[in-house]
Structures are given as structure tokens and as C-alpha cells.
Amino acid sequence: MSEIAWRLTVFIILFAVLALCEARWPRRRRRQTRTLRWGINSGLLLVDVLAQRLTLGAAAYLMAVHAQAQGWGLLQLVELPDGLAALLGFVLLDLAIYFQHVLFHAVPLFWRIHRVHHTDLDLDLSSGFRFHPFEILLSLLYKVVLVAALGVAPWVVLLFEATLSGASLFSHANLRLGTGPDRLLRWLVVTPDMHRVHHSVVPAETDSNFGFFLSCWDRLFGTYRERPGAGHEHMTIGLDGWQEPQRLTLARLLRLPFAGK
Ligand SMILES: [Zn+2]
């Protein structure tokens, strides 16, 4: 199966399963209609996919193939069993994505781009692909450099990218898992309740829980926050000053990196 067909299949299956689960076990009452937000978020997804296909496309994967052929990267310097090298490559990529997310919050220029993601007034699986195309392209470039530096095997890159998009749908889902399953899952991966804290309007909460897939990085680097101060049902989602839906149309979101406060 080609790289794009593989990613698309995983994405569609996960989207369908999660959408059904959200409808059956919703976590919060919505402020906006699903039609409106899904329209905007899918619009961004479409622009993102086009931007990727017209530019770097499967660059990370192709770089992995090239790096492997040339013997580039940290993981190719040491003799490791294939399984261990794959696991290490996957975990290191996830750690790097954690740092990328921290940087997107810390560097003002990057924050201008990343805040598009944070202006969603509700959270559901569609928030998982609400990113400005600049963020997608920057992230792609970053991954290309990483893959070359680490020497991650091409199939691990494919698996990682599919996991990352699946994890993004899952961690943004408006899904009630129940306290027990949430606590259990949270030891390994980022759950919707864990990631929702990151979308709180309270700045200290926005600057916590940066992890995308594995939950250990936030605990390790001291950015972990168990729950939002106001509770999951009553917390406000979004950014202070960006609470009016009329400022958050697709066209305005695309221009948002250039907008003022
Ligand atoms: Zn963020």
C-alpha cells in the first residue's frame, strides 16, 4: 500500500470509530454546532493536505529511505537489534514532537501560528486536525531533519506518522472514558481528559500537558497537570480574547498568524 493510502485508511477508520464513540459517550455539552466547527476544521485539513502535497509531501518517509541507504543517523551508528532500534526511534520521535509543541508555545512567532489550533471553542476529534498550514509545513521540515539525524527506519516513520494523527484525533475527542479507564490509559498515552487541560483558557493550564502520544514526557519534564481547575464540564475552552465565533471563520483563521492580539 502506498504511504498516502495507508495513512488515509487509518485516518478514516479511526475517525469513524471515534465519531460514533463521541456521539454515544459525550464528555461536554457543545457550545457550537458540529456542522459549523467540522466545516471550519475540515477546511483547514483540506488546505493542509494540499499544502503538503504541493510541497514536501512524503518528505519524512523519503528522507528515512535515503538516510537508511546512506547509513545516516544516531541509530545507525550503534549495533542494535532491529526491534530495539525501531522502538527507540519511535520513542525519540515522540519526545521530539513534545519539544516541538513546547516551542510552538514558547516562541512568539510560532505561537502566532499554533494559536489557530487553540482558538477552537469546543473540542472534539475534528480539533485534532485544526492546524494552520504553516504549522504543518514547519512540523514536516522538523521531522525531515529529525529522521535524518536519528536514522529511523522508513516503516517506523510511517507507523509513527499514522500513530500521531490517530493520537491527535483521540486526545481531542469529546469522549467520556470514565475515571478508571482514563487513569489506567493515562499511564501510557495522552487521554482526552489529559489533553483537554491544554485547551483551557487559563494560561497556566494552556502551558501544560504538551504530549501528543506518550504521556510520560509531561510527567518527566514537570509540565503535567492532572485536571483543569474549573473541572472538565465547566472549564472554558479556547483563548482569552478569541471567544467570538465571528472572528474564527476559516478565512480569518488562515490570516490569524498575521493578526494582532
Ligand atoms: Zn498547544
PDB file of N, CA and C in Angstrom, residues 64-108:
ATOM      1  N   ALA A  64      13.775   9.119   5.344  1.00  0.00           N
ATOM      2  CA  ALA A  64      14.122   7.903   6.084  1.00  0.00           C
ATOM      3  C   ALA A  64      14.726   6.862   5.145  1.00  0.00           C
ATOM      4  N   VAL A  65      14.148   6.715   3.940  1.00  0.00           N
ATOM      5  CA  VAL A  65      14.667   5.764   2.949  1.00  0.00           C
ATOM      6  C   VAL A  65      16.092   6.158   2.565  1.00  0.00           C
ATOM      7  N   HIS A  66      16.291   7.452   2.315  1.00  0.00           N
ATOM      8  CA  HIS A  66      17.598   7.965   1.910  1.00  0.00           C
ATOM      9  C   HIS A  66      18.629   7.778   3.031  1.00  0.00           C
ATOM     10  N   ALA A  67      18.217   8.138   4.269  1.00  0.00           N
ATOM     11  CA  ALA A  67      19.129   8.046   5.416  1.00  0.00           C
ATOM     12  C   ALA A  67      19.558   6.597   5.647  1.00  0.00           C
ATOM     13  N   GLN A  68      18.614   5.677   5.445  1.00  0.00           N
ATOM     14  CA  GLN A  68      18.919   4.262   5.633  1.00  0.00           C
ATOM     15  C   GLN A  68      19.957   3.799   4.607  1.00  0.00           C
ATOM     16  N   ALA A  69      19.747   4.216   3.360  1.00  0.00           N
ATOM     17  CA  ALA A  69      20.662   3.818   2.286  1.00  0.00           C
ATOM     18  C   ALA A  69      22.066   4.394   2.518  1.00  0.00           C
ATOM     19  N   GLN A  70      22.120   5.602   3.081  1.00  0.00           N
ATOM     20  CA  GLN A  70      23.412   6.267   3.290  1.00  0.00           C
ATOM     21  C   GLN A  70      24.052   5.908   4.623  1.00  0.00           C
ATOM     22  N   GLY A  71      23.304   5.202   5.473  1.00  0.00           N
ATOM     23  CA  GLY A  71      23.831   4.865   6.802  1.00  0.00           C
ATOM     24  C   GLY A  71      23.896   6.064   7.729  1.00  0.00           C
ATOM     25  N   TRP A  72      22.998   7.051   7.502  1.00  0.00           N
ATOM     26  CA  TRP A  72      22.995   8.256   8.344  1.00  0.00           C
ATOM     27  C   TRP A  72      22.274   8.010   9.665  1.00  0.00           C
ATOM     28  N   GLY A  73      22.620   8.808  10.659  1.00  0.00           N
ATOM     29  CA  GLY A  73      21.802   8.899  11.870  1.00  0.00           C
ATOM     30  C   GLY A  73      22.310   8.112  13.053  1.00  0.00           C
ATOM     31  N   LEU A  74      21.956   8.637  14.205  1.00  0.00           N
ATOM     32  CA  LEU A  74      22.358   8.106  15.504  1.00  0.00           C
ATOM     33  C   LEU A  74      22.105   6.604  15.637  1.00  0.00           C
ATOM     34  N   LEU A  75      20.910   6.174  15.234  1.00  0.00           N
ATOM     35  CA  LEU A  75      20.533   4.778  15.463  1.00  0.00           C
ATOM     36  C   LEU A  75      21.284   3.821  14.544  1.00  0.00           C
ATOM     37  N   GLN A  76      21.913   4.379  13.511  1.00  0.00           N
ATOM     38  CA  GLN A  76      22.674   3.515  12.616  1.00  0.00           C
ATOM     39  C   GLN A  76      24.163   3.463  12.993  1.00  0.00           C
ATOM     40  N   LEU A  77      24.532   4.315  13.962  1.00  0.00           N
ATOM     41  CA  LEU A  77      25.926   4.337  14.416  1.00  0.00           C
ATOM     42  C   LEU A  77      26.217   3.172  15.345  1.00  0.00           C
ATOM     43  N   VAL A  78      25.169   2.788  16.108  1.00  0.00           N
ATOM     44  CA  VAL A  78      25.360   1.697  17.071  1.00  0.00           C
ATOM     45  C   VAL A  78      24.676   0.434  16.559  1.00  0.00           C
ATOM     46  N   GLU A  79      25.246  -0.718  16.919  1.00  0.00           N
ATOM     47  CA  GLU A  79      24.673  -2.005  16.517  1.00  0.00           C
ATOM     48  C   GLU A  79      23.543  -2.350  17.486  1.00  0.00           C
ATOM     49  N   LEU A  80      22.316  -2.216  17.027  1.00  0.00           N
ATOM     50  CA  LEU A  80      21.185  -2.544  17.895  1.00  0.00           C
ATOM     51  C   LEU A  80      20.324  -3.583  17.189  1.00  0.00           C
ATOM     52  N   PRO A  81      19.673  -4.477  17.961  1.00  0.00           N
ATOM     53  CA  PRO A  81      18.702  -5.372  17.314  1.00  0.00           C
ATOM     54  C   PRO A  81      17.616  -4.521  16.646  1.00  0.00           C
ATOM     55  N   ASP A  82      17.100  -4.986  15.508  1.00  0.00           N
ATOM     56  CA  ASP A  82      16.136  -4.185  14.736  1.00  0.00           C
ATOM     57  C   ASP A  82      14.955  -3.699  15.574  1.00  0.00           C
ATOM     58  N   GLY A  83      14.421  -4.625  16.411  1.00  0.00           N
ATOM     59  CA  GLY A  83      13.246  -4.282  17.219  1.00  0.00           C
ATOM     60  C   GLY A  83      13.537  -3.150  18.179  1.00  0.00           C
ATOM     61  N   LEU A  84      14.708  -3.206  18.807  1.00  0.00           N
ATOM     62  CA  LEU A  84      15.075  -2.181  19.788  1.00  0.00           C
ATOM     63  C   LEU A  84      15.305  -0.839  19.093  1.00  0.00           C
ATOM     64  N   ALA A  85      15.960  -0.886  17.932  1.00  0.00           N
ATOM     65  CA  ALA A  85      16.206   0.355  17.178  1.00  0.00           C
ATOM     66  C   ALA A  85      14.881   0.987  16.773  1.00  0.00           C
ATOM     67  N   ALA A  86      13.909   0.145  16.389  1.00  0.00           N
ATOM     68  CA  ALA A  86      12.596   0.653  15.969  1.00  0.00           C
ATOM     69  C   ALA A  86      11.878   1.305  17.146  1.00  0.00           C
ATOM     70  N   LEU A  87      11.893   0.617  18.285  1.00  0.00           N
ATOM     71  CA  LEU A  87      11.223   1.138  19.482  1.00  0.00           C
ATOM     72  C   LEU A  87      11.863   2.456  19.914  1.00  0.00           C
ATOM     73  N   LEU A  88      13.180   2.481  19.911  1.00  0.00           N
ATOM     74  CA  LEU A  88      13.920   3.676  20.308  1.00  0.00           C
ATOM     75  C   LEU A  88      13.615   4.832  19.346  1.00  0.00           C
ATOM     76  N   GLY A  89      13.583   4.521  18.052  1.00  0.00           N
ATOM     77  CA  GLY A  89      13.294   5.539  17.046  1.00  0.00           C
ATOM     78  C   GLY A  89      11.913   6.139  17.272  1.00  0.00           C
ATOM     79  N   PHE A  90      10.947   5.277  17.521  1.00  0.00           N
ATOM     80  CA  PHE A  90       9.567   5.713  17.731  1.00  0.00           C
ATOM     81  C   PHE A  90       9.476   6.625  18.962  1.00  0.00           C
ATOM     82  N   VAL A  91      10.078   6.166  20.074  1.00  0.00           N
ATOM     83  CA  VAL A  91      10.002   6.920  21.332  1.00  0.00           C
ATOM     84  C   VAL A  91      10.728   8.265  21.191  1.00  0.00           C
ATOM     85  N   LEU A  92      11.887   8.260  20.515  1.00  0.00           N
ATOM     86  CA  LEU A  92      12.629   9.515  20.339  1.00  0.00           C
ATOM     87  C   LEU A  92      11.855  10.499  19.459  1.00  0.00           C
ATOM     88  N   LEU A  93      11.166   9.986  18.446  1.00  0.00           N
ATOM     89  CA  LEU A  93      10.347  10.878  17.599  1.00  0.00           C
ATOM     90  C   LEU A  93       9.234  11.505  18.435  1.00  0.00           C
ATOM     91  N   ASP A  94       8.620  10.695  19.297  1.00  0.00           N
ATOM     92  CA  ASP A  94       7.530  11.221  20.137  1.00  0.00           C
ATOM     93  C   ASP A  94       8.057  12.290  21.096  1.00  0.00           C
ATOM     94  N   LEU A  95       9.240  12.048  21.659  1.00  0.00           N
ATOM     95  CA  LEU A  95       9.864  13.036  22.554  1.00  0.00           C
ATOM     96  C   LEU A  95      10.120  14.338  21.784  1.00  0.00           C
ATOM     97  N   ALA A  96      10.606  14.201  20.552  1.00  0.00           N
ATOM     98  CA  ALA A  96      10.911  15.389  19.739  1.00  0.00           C
ATOM     99  C   ALA A  96       9.641  16.182  19.434  1.00  0.00           C
ATOM    100  N   ILE A  97       8.533  15.480  19.243  1.00  0.00           N
ATOM    101  CA  ILE A  97       7.275  16.172  18.963  1.00  0.00           C
ATOM    102  C   ILE A  97       6.776  16.896  20.213  1.00  0.00           C
ATOM    103  N   TYR A  98       7.048  16.323  21.382  1.00  0.00           N
ATOM    104  CA  TYR A  98       6.729  17.012  22.642  1.00  0.00           C
ATOM    105  C   TYR A  98       7.476  18.350  22.685  1.00  0.00           C
ATOM    106  N   PHE A  99       8.785  18.326  22.376  1.00  0.00           N
ATOM    107  CA  PHE A  99       9.572  19.560  22.417  1.00  0.00           C
ATOM    108  C   PHE A  99       9.118  20.558  21.354  1.00  0.00           C
ATOM    109  N   GLN A 100       8.721  20.023  20.221  1.00  0.00           N
ATOM    110  CA  GLN A 100       8.209  20.914  19.170  1.00  0.00           C
ATOM    111  C   GLN A 100       6.985  21.670  19.679  1.00  0.00           C
ATOM    112  N   HIS A 101       6.113  20.961  20.370  1.00  0.00           N
ATOM    113  CA  HIS A 101       4.894  21.590  20.887  1.00  0.00           C
ATOM    114  C   HIS A 101       5.229  22.654  21.940  1.00  0.00           C
ATOM    115  N   VAL A 102       6.206  22.351  22.819  1.00  0.00           N
ATOM    116  CA  VAL A 102       6.638  23.336  23.819  1.00  0.00           C
ATOM    117  C   VAL A 102       7.152  24.592  23.103  1.00  0.00           C
ATOM    118  N   LEU A 103       7.940  24.378  22.037  1.00  0.00           N
ATOM    119  CA  LEU A 103       8.483  25.513  21.281  1.00  0.00           C
ATOM    120  C   LEU A 103       7.382  26.326  20.603  1.00  0.00           C
ATOM    121  N   PHE A 104       6.366  25.650  20.100  1.00  0.00           N
ATOM    122  CA  PHE A 104       5.260  26.357  19.449  1.00  0.00           C
ATOM    123  C   PHE A 104       4.521  27.280  20.431  1.00  0.00           C
ATOM    124  N   HIS A 105       4.630  26.964  21.721  1.00  0.00           N
ATOM    125  CA  HIS A 105       4.034  27.842  22.737  1.00  0.00           C
ATOM    126  C   HIS A 105       5.008  28.919  23.188  1.00  0.00           C
ATOM    127  N   ALA A 106       6.299  28.581  23.224  1.00  0.00           N
ATOM    128  CA  ALA A 106       7.286  29.470  23.840  1.00  0.00           C
ATOM    129  C   ALA A 106       7.789  30.565  22.885  1.00  0.00           C
ATOM    130  N   VAL A 107       7.906  30.262  21.601  1.00  0.00           N
ATOM    131  CA  VAL A 107       8.456  31.233  20.650  1.00  0.00           C
ATOM    132  C   VAL A 107       7.298  32.049  20.061  1.00  0.00           C
ATOM    133  N   PRO A 108       7.300  33.385  20.289  1.00  0.00           N
ATOM    134  CA  PRO A 108       6.151  34.209  19.874  1.00  0.00           C
ATOM    135  C   PRO A 108       5.733  34.011  18.408  1.00  0.00           C
TER     136      PRO A 108
END
